[in-house]
């Protein structure tokens, strides 16, 4: 069953069809939420909220990229979580963003050293992303971590193409500065000044 | 970091480096940047460090989902008659019954107060014992007697006035009258009649009123209990998740 058919069946209330779409995009949504929020529990909440909101609003989906539409909802859900965390000081934003990642186990081809390096790099980059302003962080994650095109990023963020390019440039530069300042902490393999 | 004291040309180039890395510049801008970085070491280093940063970001591992985020649609629960939505009618119903009870109680209280005031302002405390202790002159007017040697009956007062001392008192109609009947107006005491009517009212009209008040009080109590129950049911209610 192709995506368009799943969407049209979801619009008529077929929850099974919608759940097939969920299974298709839940990994991407969860990873976006995890990189935006830096906390697995908050990311789970945001992901569940995303798909519940998407199910309720599927009737309003007017075509186009379903992935962009779902990621747009996910981005809004993450913004809401960050806003609530800031407003009510439920948890310090630094703590929220700097919690160590739960990386998947190393596969058979990856040596324990490589797994440890990858884990260290993931933690380091998560810390760097946490230091970016929210709008720049979102664009950097969508473009450089998730590999979306500029047009898709613009759809997800609801901004113009020029804004996306500008935020991406500033976000990358800022992240680069963060990494350079702590380069001695970065594994030698990944250092920027070699 | 690598931002030297480049002039406007360097600033322009650095603003385009991100797009250059993503290979999204047109050929003209692309060749402009390439010409510039050949001669500008600071911009060249800036480009390399940014490129490395982007490469590192590409290596950020994707995390597998800890659980499925599929949506479950809750089965519509059959709500009891006094479930959460019944609060919509329970609230106004309780308010109406409570107001009716208050109005009834106030009216009852004021009515009773006025009656007491009216009776007390008359010729003293008029009670049934007062009716029974009728002044002797009046009793004598009503009490009929027979005198030996005299035909027919006469009132006790007449017999005494004539000077008969030997007479037989006949059963008095006043004594045999039901207590609730109006007192003869010969007494000139209208309050007594009113008191008797009142006594009739207390016994005949008062009891249904009390019954209504008790019923309304019980209804308020039951409605309040139902409201508390419905509120608890609403708090227990779960969302979609």
CSV table of C-alpha atoms in Angstrom, one decimal:
chain,number,residue,atom,x,y,z
A,1,UNK,CA,0.0,0.0,0.0
A,2,UNK,CA,1.6,3.3,-1.0
A,3,UNK,CA,1.7,6.4,1.2
A,4,UNK,CA,-1.1,8.3,-0.6
A,5,UNK,CA,-3.5,5.4,-0.1
A,6,UNK,CA,-2.5,5.2,3.6
A,7,UNK,CA,-3.1,8.9,4.0
A,8,UNK,CA,-6.5,8.8,2.3
A,9,UNK,CA,-7.5,5.7,4.4
A,10,UNK,CA,-6.3,7.5,7.6
A,11,UNK,CA,-8.5,10.5,6.7
A,12,UNK,CA,-11.5,8.2,6.7
A,13,UNK,CA,-10.6,7.1,10.2
A,14,UNK,CA,-8.6,4.0,9.5
A,15,UNK,CA,-6.3,3.9,12.5
A,16,UNK,CA,-4.5,0.9,11.2
A,17,UNK,CA,-3.5,2.7,8.0
A,18,UNK,CA,-2.4,5.7,10.1
A,19,UNK,CA,-0.2,3.4,12.3
A,20,UNK,CA,1.6,2.2,9.2
A,21,UNK,CA,2.5,5.8,8.5
A,22,UNK,CA,3.6,6.2,12.2
A,23,UNK,CA,5.9,3.2,11.9
A,24,UNK,CA,7.4,4.7,8.8
A,25,UNK,CA,8.2,8.1,10.4
A,26,UNK,CA,8.5,7.4,14.1
A,27,UNK,CA,12.3,7.0,14.0
A,28,UNK,CA,12.8,10.3,12.3
A,29,UNK,CA,10.4,12.1,14.6
A,30,UNK,CA,11.9,10.6,17.7
A,31,UNK,CA,15.5,11.5,16.6
A,32,UNK,CA,14.5,15.0,15.8
A,33,UNK,CA,12.9,15.3,19.3
A,34,UNK,CA,15.8,13.7,21.0
A,35,UNK,CA,18.3,16.1,19.3
A,36,UNK,CA,16.1,19.1,20.0
A,37,UNK,CA,15.3,18.3,23.6
A,38,UNK,CA,18.4,16.2,24.5
A,39,UNK,CA,16.4,14.0,26.8
A,40,UNK,CA,14.9,10.6,25.9
A,41,UNK,CA,11.9,10.9,28.2
A,42,UNK,CA,10.9,14.3,26.9
A,43,UNK,CA,11.6,13.1,23.3
A,44,UNK,CA,9.2,10.2,23.9
A,45,UNK,CA,6.5,12.5,25.1
A,46,UNK,CA,7.0,14.9,22.2
A,47,UNK,CA,6.9,12.0,19.7
A,48,UNK,CA,3.7,10.6,21.1
A,49,UNK,CA,2.2,14.1,21.1
A,50,UNK,CA,3.2,14.5,17.5
A,51,UNK,CA,1.5,11.4,16.2
A,52,UNK,CA,-1.6,12.0,18.3
A,53,UNK,CA,-1.9,15.5,17.0
A,54,UNK,CA,-1.2,14.3,13.4
A,55,UNK,CA,-4.0,11.7,13.8
A,56,UNK,CA,-6.4,14.3,15.0
A,57,UNK,CA,-5.5,16.7,12.2
A,58,UNK,CA,-5.0,14.3,9.3
A,59,UNK,CA,-8.3,15.6,7.8
A,60,UNK,CA,-6.6,19.0,7.4
A,61,UNK,CA,-3.6,17.6,5.5
A,62,UNK,CA,-3.9,19.0,2.0
A,63,UNK,CA,-1.3,17.0,0.2
A,64,UNK,CA,2.4,17.7,-0.3
A,65,UNK,CA,5.1,15.9,1.6
A,66,UNK,CA,3.6,14.0,4.5
A,67,UNK,CA,7.1,13.7,6.0
A,68,UNK,CA,7.5,17.5,6.1
A,69,UNK,CA,4.0,17.8,7.6
A,70,UNK,CA,4.7,15.3,10.4
A,71,UNK,CA,8.1,16.9,11.1
A,72,UNK,CA,6.5,20.3,11.2
A,73,UNK,CA,4.1,19.0,14.0
A,74,UNK,CA,7.1,17.4,15.7
A,75,UNK,CA,9.1,20.7,15.6
A,76,UNK,CA,6.1,22.5,17.2
A,77,UNK,CA,5.8,19.9,19.8
A,78,UNK,CA,9.4,20.3,20.7
A,79,UNK,CA,9.1,24.0,20.9
A,80,UNK,CA,6.1,23.6,23.3
A,81,UNK,CA,8.1,21.3,25.5
A,82,UNK,CA,11.1,23.7,25.6
A,83,UNK,CA,8.7,26.6,26.3
A,84,UNK,CA,7.0,24.8,29.2
A,85,UNK,CA,10.4,23.7,30.6
A,86,UNK,CA,11.6,27.3,30.5
A,87,UNK,CA,8.4,28.9,31.9
A,88,UNK,CA,7.8,26.6,34.8
A,89,UNK,CA,11.5,25.7,35.4
A,90,UNK,CA,10.4,22.1,35.7
A,91,UNK,CA,13.9,21.1,34.8
A,92,UNK,CA,16.9,23.2,34.0
A,93,UNK,CA,17.3,23.5,30.3
A,94,UNK,CA,21.0,22.7,30.5
A,95,UNK,CA,20.2,19.5,32.3
A,96,UNK,CA,17.5,18.8,29.8
A,97,UNK,CA,19.8,19.2,26.9
A,98,UNK,CA,22.9,17.7,28.2
A,99,UNK,CA,21.6,14.3,29.3
A,100,UNK,CA,23.8,11.6,27.7
A,101,UNK,CA,22.3,10.0,24.7
A,102,UNK,CA,21.1,6.4,24.6
A,103,UNK,CA,22.9,5.2,21.5
A,104,UNK,CA,22.0,1.9,19.9
A,105,UNK,CA,24.3,-1.0,20.6
A,106,UNK,CA,27.4,-1.4,18.4
A,107,UNK,CA,26.7,-3.8,15.5
A,108,UNK,CA,28.9,-6.7,14.7
A,109,UNK,CA,31.2,-4.9,12.3
A,110,UNK,CA,31.9,-2.0,14.8
A,111,UNK,CA,34.8,-2.5,17.2
A,112,UNK,CA,34.2,-1.5,20.8
A,113,UNK,CA,36.7,1.4,20.4
A,114,UNK,CA,34.8,2.7,17.4
A,115,UNK,CA,31.5,2.4,19.3
A,116,UNK,CA,33.0,4.3,22.3
A,117,UNK,CA,34.3,7.0,19.9
A,118,UNK,CA,31.0,7.3,18.2
A,119,UNK,CA,29.3,7.5,21.5
A,120,UNK,CA,31.7,10.2,22.7
A,121,UNK,CA,31.2,12.1,19.5
A,122,UNK,CA,27.4,11.9,19.8
A,123,UNK,CA,27.6,13.3,23.3
A,124,UNK,CA,29.9,16.1,22.3
A,125,UNK,CA,27.7,17.1,19.4
A,126,UNK,CA,24.6,16.9,21.5
A,127,UNK,CA,26.3,19.3,23.9
A,128,UNK,CA,27.2,21.6,21.0
A,129,UNK,CA,23.7,21.5,19.6
A,130,UNK,CA,22.3,22.4,23.0
A,131,UNK,CA,24.3,25.6,22.9
A,132,UNK,CA,22.6,26.8,19.7
A,133,UNK,CA,19.6,29.0,19.7
A,134,UNK,CA,16.4,27.0,19.2
A,135,UNK,CA,15.7,28.1,15.6
A,136,UNK,CA,19.3,27.5,14.5
A,137,UNK,CA,19.4,24.1,16.2
A,138,UNK,CA,16.2,23.0,14.4
A,139,UNK,CA,17.6,23.9,11.0
A,140,UNK,CA,21.0,22.3,11.7
A,141,UNK,CA,19.4,19.1,12.9
A,142,UNK,CA,17.0,18.9,10.0
A,143,UNK,CA,19.6,19.7,7.4
A,144,UNK,CA,22.9,18.1,8.6
A,145,UNK,CA,21.7,15.3,10.9
A,146,UNK,CA,18.5,14.3,9.1
A,147,UNK,CA,19.7,15.2,5.6
A,148,UNK,CA,16.6,17.2,4.5
A,149,UNK,CA,16.9,19.6,1.5
A,150,UNK,CA,16.6,23.3,2.0
A,151,UNK,CA,13.1,23.3,0.6
A,152,UNK,CA,12.0,20.6,3.0
A,153,UNK,CA,13.6,22.4,5.9
A,154,UNK,CA,11.7,25.5,4.9
A,155,UNK,CA,8.4,23.5,4.9
A,156,UNK,CA,9.1,22.0,8.3
A,157,UNK,CA,10.1,25.2,10.0
A,158,UNK,CA,7.5,27.3,8.1
A,159,UNK,CA,10.2,29.9,7.1
A,160,UNK,CA,11.5,31.2,3.8
A,161,UNK,CA,14.4,29.6,1.9
A,162,UNK,CA,16.5,32.6,2.7
A,163,UNK,CA,15.9,32.3,6.4
A,164,UNK,CA,16.8,28.7,6.3
A,165,UNK,CA,20.1,29.3,4.6
A,166,UNK,CA,20.9,32.2,7.0
A,167,UNK,CA,20.1,30.1,10.1
A,168,UNK,CA,22.0,27.1,8.8
A,169,UNK,CA,25.1,29.2,8.1
A,170,UNK,CA,25.0,30.9,11.5
A,171,UNK,CA,24.2,27.6,13.3
A,172,UNK,CA,27.1,25.7,11.7
A,173,UNK,CA,29.5,28.5,12.4
A,174,UNK,CA,28.4,28.7,16.0
A,175,UNK,CA,28.7,24.9,16.4
A,176,UNK,CA,32.1,25.0,14.8
A,177,UNK,CA,33.2,27.6,17.3
A,178,UNK,CA,31.9,25.5,20.2
A,179,UNK,CA,33.8,22.5,18.9
A,180,UNK,CA,37.1,24.4,18.4
A,181,UNK,CA,36.9,25.8,21.9
A,182,UNK,CA,36.7,22.3,23.3
A,183,UNK,CA,38.8,20.6,20.7
A,184,UNK,CA,41.1,18.9,23.3
A,185,UNK,CA,38.0,17.1,24.5
A,186,UNK,CA,37.2,15.8,21.1
A,187,UNK,CA,38.7,12.5,20.0
A,188,UNK,CA,41.8,13.2,17.8
A,189,UNK,CA,40.2,11.5,14.9
A,190,UNK,CA,37.5,14.1,14.8
A,191,UNK,CA,39.5,17.3,15.5
A,192,UNK,CA,38.9,20.2,13.2
A,193,UNK,CA,42.5,21.5,13.3
A,194,UNK,CA,44.6,18.6,12.2
B,1,UNK,CA,37.9,31.5,15.1
B,2,UNK,CA,39.2,31.8,11.6
B,3,UNK,CA,37.7,35.2,11.2
B,4,UNK,CA,40.6,37.3,10.3
B,5,UNK,CA,40.4,40.9,9.5
B,6,UNK,CA,38.9,40.1,6.2
B,7,UNK,CA,37.2,42.9,4.4
B,8,UNK,CA,33.8,43.1,2.9
B,9,UNK,CA,34.8,40.5,0.3
B,10,UNK,CA,35.7,37.9,3.0
B,11,UNK,CA,32.4,38.6,4.8
B,12,UNK,CA,30.5,38.0,1.6
B,13,UNK,CA,32.3,34.8,1.0
B,14,UNK,CA,31.8,33.5,4.6
B,15,UNK,CA,28.1,34.2,4.2
B,16,UNK,CA,28.0,31.8,1.3
B,17,UNK,CA,30.3,29.1,2.6
B,18,UNK,CA,27.5,27.0,4.0
B,19,UNK,CA,25.7,26.9,0.6
B,20,UNK,CA,29.0,26.2,-1.0
B,21,UNK,CA,29.5,23.1,1.2
B,22,UNK,CA,26.0,21.9,0.3
B,23,UNK,CA,26.8,22.5,-3.3
B,24,UNK,CA,23.7,24.6,-3.8
B,25,UNK,CA,25.3,27.7,-5.3
B,26,UNK,CA,25.1,28.6,-8.9
B,27,UNK,CA,28.2,28.2,-11.0
B,28,UNK,CA,29.1,31.9,-10.9
B,29,UNK,CA,29.0,32.2,-7.1
B,30,UNK,CA,30.8,28.9,-6.8
B,31,UNK,CA,33.7,30.0,-9.0
B,32,UNK,CA,33.8,33.3,-7.1
B,33,UNK,CA,34.3,31.5,-3.8
B,34,UNK,CA,36.9,29.2,-5.2
B,35,UNK,CA,38.9,32.1,-6.6
B,36,UNK,CA,38.8,33.8,-3.3
B,37,UNK,CA,39.8,30.9,-1.1
B,38,UNK,CA,42.8,30.3,-3.3
B,39,UNK,CA,44.2,33.7,-2.2
B,40,UNK,CA,42.7,34.0,1.3
B,41,UNK,CA,44.0,31.6,3.9
B,42,UNK,CA,41.6,32.7,6.7
B,43,UNK,CA,38.6,32.0,4.5
B,44,UNK,CA,40.2,28.7,3.3
B,45,UNK,CA,40.5,27.6,7.0
B,46,UNK,CA,37.0,28.8,7.7
B,47,UNK,CA,35.7,26.7,4.9
B,48,UNK,CA,37.6,23.6,6.0
B,49,UNK,CA,36.5,23.9,9.6
B,50,UNK,CA,32.9,24.3,8.6
B,51,UNK,CA,33.2,21.4,6.2
B,52,UNK,CA,34.5,19.2,9.1
B,53,UNK,CA,31.7,20.4,11.3
B,54,UNK,CA,29.1,19.4,8.8
B,55,UNK,CA,30.8,16.0,8.3
B,56,UNK,CA,30.8,15.4,12.0
B,57,UNK,CA,27.1,16.2,12.1
B,58,UNK,CA,26.5,13.7,9.3
B,59,UNK,CA,28.1,11.1,11.6
B,60,UNK,CA,25.7,11.8,14.5
B,61,UNK,CA,24.2,8.3,15.0
B,62,UNK,CA,20.5,7.8,14.6
B,63,UNK,CA,18.9,6.4,17.7
B,64,UNK,CA,16.4,3.6,17.5
B,65,UNK,CA,13.0,4.3,19.0
B,66,UNK,CA,12.6,3.0,22.6
B,67,UNK,CA,9.0,2.0,21.9
B,68,UNK,CA,6.3,2.3,19.3
B,69,UNK,CA,4.4,5.5,19.0
B,70,UNK,CA,1.4,4.0,17.2
B,71,UNK,CA,-2.0,5.6,18.1
B,72,UNK,CA,-4.7,3.7,19.8
B,73,UNK,CA,-8.2,4.9,19.6
B,74,UNK,CA,-10.0,4.4,22.9
B,75,UNK,CA,-13.2,2.4,22.8
B,76,UNK,CA,-16.1,4.7,23.4
B,77,UNK,CA,-17.0,4.0,27.0
B,78,UNK,CA,-20.6,3.6,27.9
B,79,UNK,CA,-21.2,6.3,30.4
B,80,UNK,CA,-23.5,5.8,33.3
B,81,UNK,CA,-26.5,8.1,33.8
B,82,UNK,CA,-24.5,10.0,36.4
B,83,UNK,CA,-21.2,10.0,34.6
B,84,UNK,CA,-19.1,13.1,34.1
B,85,UNK,CA,-21.4,14.6,31.4
B,86,UNK,CA,-24.4,14.5,33.7
B,87,UNK,CA,-22.8,17.5,35.6
B,88,UNK,CA,-24.4,19.6,32.8
B,89,UNK,CA,-27.9,19.0,34.2
B,90,UNK,CA,-27.0,18.1,37.8
B,91,UNK,CA,-25.7,21.6,38.6
B,92,UNK,CA,-28.8,23.6,37.5
B,93,UNK,CA,-31.2,21.0,38.9
B,94,UNK,CA,-29.5,21.2,42.3
B,95,UNK,CA,-29.6,25.0,42.2
B,96,UNK,CA,-33.3,25.1,41.3
B,97,UNK,CA,-34.3,22.6,44.0
B,98,UNK,CA,-32.2,24.4,46.6
B,99,UNK,CA,-33.7,27.8,45.7
B,100,UNK,CA,-37.2,26.3,45.9
B,101,UNK,CA,-36.5,24.9,49.3
B,102,UNK,CA,-35.1,28.2,50.6
B,103,UNK,CA,-38.1,30.2,49.2
B,104,UNK,CA,-40.5,27.7,50.8
B,105,UNK,CA,-38.7,27.8,54.2
B,106,UNK,CA,-38.6,31.6,54.2
B,107,UNK,CA,-42.3,31.9,53.3
B,108,UNK,CA,-43.2,29.4,56.0
B,109,UNK,CA,-41.2,31.2,58.6
B,110,UNK,CA,-42.7,34.6,57.7
B,111,UNK,CA,-46.3,33.3,57.6
B,112,UNK,CA,-45.9,31.7,61.0
B,113,UNK,CA,-44.4,34.8,62.4
B,114,UNK,CA,-47.2,37.0,61.1
B,115,UNK,CA,-49.9,34.7,62.6
B,116,UNK,CA,-48.3,34.6,66.0
B,117,UNK,CA,-48.0,38.4,66.0
B,118,UNK,CA,-51.7,38.7,65.1
B,119,UNK,CA,-53.0,36.4,67.8
B,120,UNK,CA,-50.8,37.9,70.4
B,121,UNK,CA,-52.0,41.4,69.7
B,122,UNK,CA,-55.7,40.3,70.4
B,123,UNK,CA,-57.5,39.8,73.8
B,124,UNK,CA,-54.7,37.9,75.4
B,125,UNK,CA,-53.6,34.4,74.9
B,126,UNK,CA,-56.6,32.7,73.3
B,127,UNK,CA,-56.4,29.0,73.6
B,128,UNK,CA,-58.8,26.1,73.7
B,129,UNK,CA,-58.6,26.2,77.4
B,130,UNK,CA,-59.8,29.8,77.1
B,131,UNK,CA,-62.7,28.6,75.1
B,132,UNK,CA,-63.6,26.1,77.7
B,133,UNK,CA,-63.4,28.7,80.5
B,134,UNK,CA,-66.2,30.9,79.1
B,135,UNK,CA,-67.4,33.6,81.5
B,136,UNK,CA,-70.2,32.4,83.7
B,137,UNK,CA,-72.7,35.0,82.6
B,138,UNK,CA,-72.4,33.8,79.0
B,139,UNK,CA,-72.7,30.2,80.2
B,140,UNK,CA,-75.8,31.1,82.0
B,141,UNK,CA,-77.2,32.6,78.9
B,142,UNK,CA,-76.7,29.4,77.1
B,143,UNK,CA,-77.4,26.8,79.8
B,144,UNK,CA,-81.0,25.8,79.7
B,145,UNK,CA,-82.9,24.7,82.7
B,146,UNK,CA,-86.3,23.3,83.6
B,147,UNK,CA,-88.1,24.5,86.7
B,148,UNK,CA,-90.7,22.3,88.4
B,149,UNK,CA,-94.2,23.7,87.9
B,150,UNK,CA,-93.1,25.8,85.0
B,151,UNK,CA,-93.8,24.7,81.4
B,152,UNK,CA,-90.9,24.6,79.0
B,153,UNK,CA,-87.3,25.6,79.4
B,154,UNK,CA,-85.6,28.8,80.3
B,155,UNK,CA,-82.0,29.9,80.5
B,156,UNK,CA,-80.2,29.6,83.7
B,157,UNK,CA,-79.8,33.4,83.8
B,158,UNK,CA,-83.5,33.9,83.5
B,159,UNK,CA,-84.2,31.3,86.2
B,160,UNK,CA,-81.8,33.0,88.5
B,161,UNK,CA,-83.2,36.4,87.7
B,162,UNK,CA,-86.8,35.3,88.5
B,163,UNK,CA,-85.5,33.8,91.7
B,164,UNK,CA,-85.9,30.1,91.1
B,165,UNK,CA,-83.6,28.1,93.1
B,166,UNK,CA,-84.8,24.7,92.3
B,167,UNK,CA,-84.1,23.9,88.7
B,168,UNK,CA,-82.6,21.1,86.6
B,169,UNK,CA,-79.8,21.9,84.3
B,170,UNK,CA,-80.3,20.4,80.8
B,171,UNK,CA,-77.3,19.2,78.8
B,172,UNK,CA,-75.6,22.3,77.3
B,173,UNK,CA,-75.3,22.4,73.5
B,174,UNK,CA,-72.1,24.4,74.0
B,175,UNK,CA,-70.4,21.6,75.9
B,176,UNK,CA,-71.5,19.0,73.3
B,177,UNK,CA,-70.2,21.1,70.4
B,178,UNK,CA,-67.1,19.9,68.7
B,179,UNK,CA,-64.3,22.0,69.8
B,180,UNK,CA,-63.5,23.2,66.3
B,181,UNK,CA,-66.8,24.8,65.7
B,182,UNK,CA,-67.0,28.6,65.8
B,183,UNK,CA,-67.7,30.1,69.2
B,184,UNK,CA,-71.0,31.9,69.3
B,185,UNK,CA,-70.6,35.5,68.6
B,186,UNK,CA,-72.3,36.3,71.8
B,187,UNK,CA,-68.8,36.3,73.3
B,188,UNK,CA,-67.8,39.2,71.2
B,189,UNK,CA,-64.4,37.7,70.9
B,190,UNK,CA,-63.5,37.2,67.2
B,191,UNK,CA,-59.9,36.3,68.1
B,192,UNK,CA,-61.2,33.0,69.5
B,193,UNK,CA,-62.8,32.1,66.2
B,194,UNK,CA,-59.5,33.0,64.4
B,195,UNK,CA,-57.6,30.9,66.8
B,196,UNK,CA,-59.8,28.0,66.0
B,197,UNK,CA,-59.4,28.5,62.3
B,198,UNK,CA,-55.7,28.7,62.9
B,199,UNK,CA,-55.8,25.4,64.8
B,200,UNK,CA,-57.6,23.9,61.8
B,201,UNK,CA,-54.8,25.3,59.5
B,202,UNK,CA,-52.0,23.8,61.5
B,203,UNK,CA,-53.6,20.4,61.4
B,204,UNK,CA,-54.9,20.5,57.8
B,205,UNK,CA,-52.6,22.7,55.7
B,206,UNK,CA,-49.3,22.5,57.7
B,207,UNK,CA,-48.5,18.9,57.1
B,208,UNK,CA,-48.4,18.9,53.3
B,209,UNK,CA,-46.1,21.9,53.6
B,210,UNK,CA,-43.8,20.1,55.9
B,211,UNK,CA,-43.8,17.1,53.6
B,212,UNK,CA,-42.9,19.3,50.7
B,213,UNK,CA,-40.0,20.9,52.6
B,214,UNK,CA,-38.7,17.5,53.7
B,215,UNK,CA,-38.9,16.2,50.2
B,216,UNK,CA,-37.1,19.2,48.8
B,217,UNK,CA,-34.4,18.9,51.5
B,218,UNK,CA,-33.9,15.2,50.6
B,219,UNK,CA,-33.8,16.1,46.9
B,220,UNK,CA,-31.0,18.6,47.5
B,221,UNK,CA,-29.1,16.1,49.5
B,222,UNK,CA,-29.4,13.4,46.8
B,223,UNK,CA,-28.5,15.8,44.0
B,224,UNK,CA,-25.4,17.0,45.9
B,225,UNK,CA,-24.3,13.4,46.4
B,226,UNK,CA,-24.7,12.7,42.7
B,227,UNK,CA,-22.7,15.8,41.8
B,228,UNK,CA,-19.8,14.7,44.0
B,229,UNK,CA,-20.0,11.3,42.4
B,230,UNK,CA,-20.0,12.7,38.9
B,231,UNK,CA,-17.0,15.0,39.7
B,232,UNK,CA,-15.0,12.0,40.9
B,233,UNK,CA,-15.9,10.1,37.8
B,234,UNK,CA,-14.7,13.0,35.7
B,235,UNK,CA,-11.4,13.2,37.5
B,236,UNK,CA,-10.9,9.5,36.9
B,237,UNK,CA,-11.5,9.9,33.2
B,238,UNK,CA,-8.5,9.2,30.9
B,239,UNK,CA,-7.3,10.9,27.8
B,240,UNK,CA,-6.5,9.4,24.4
B,241,UNK,CA,-3.2,8.1,25.6
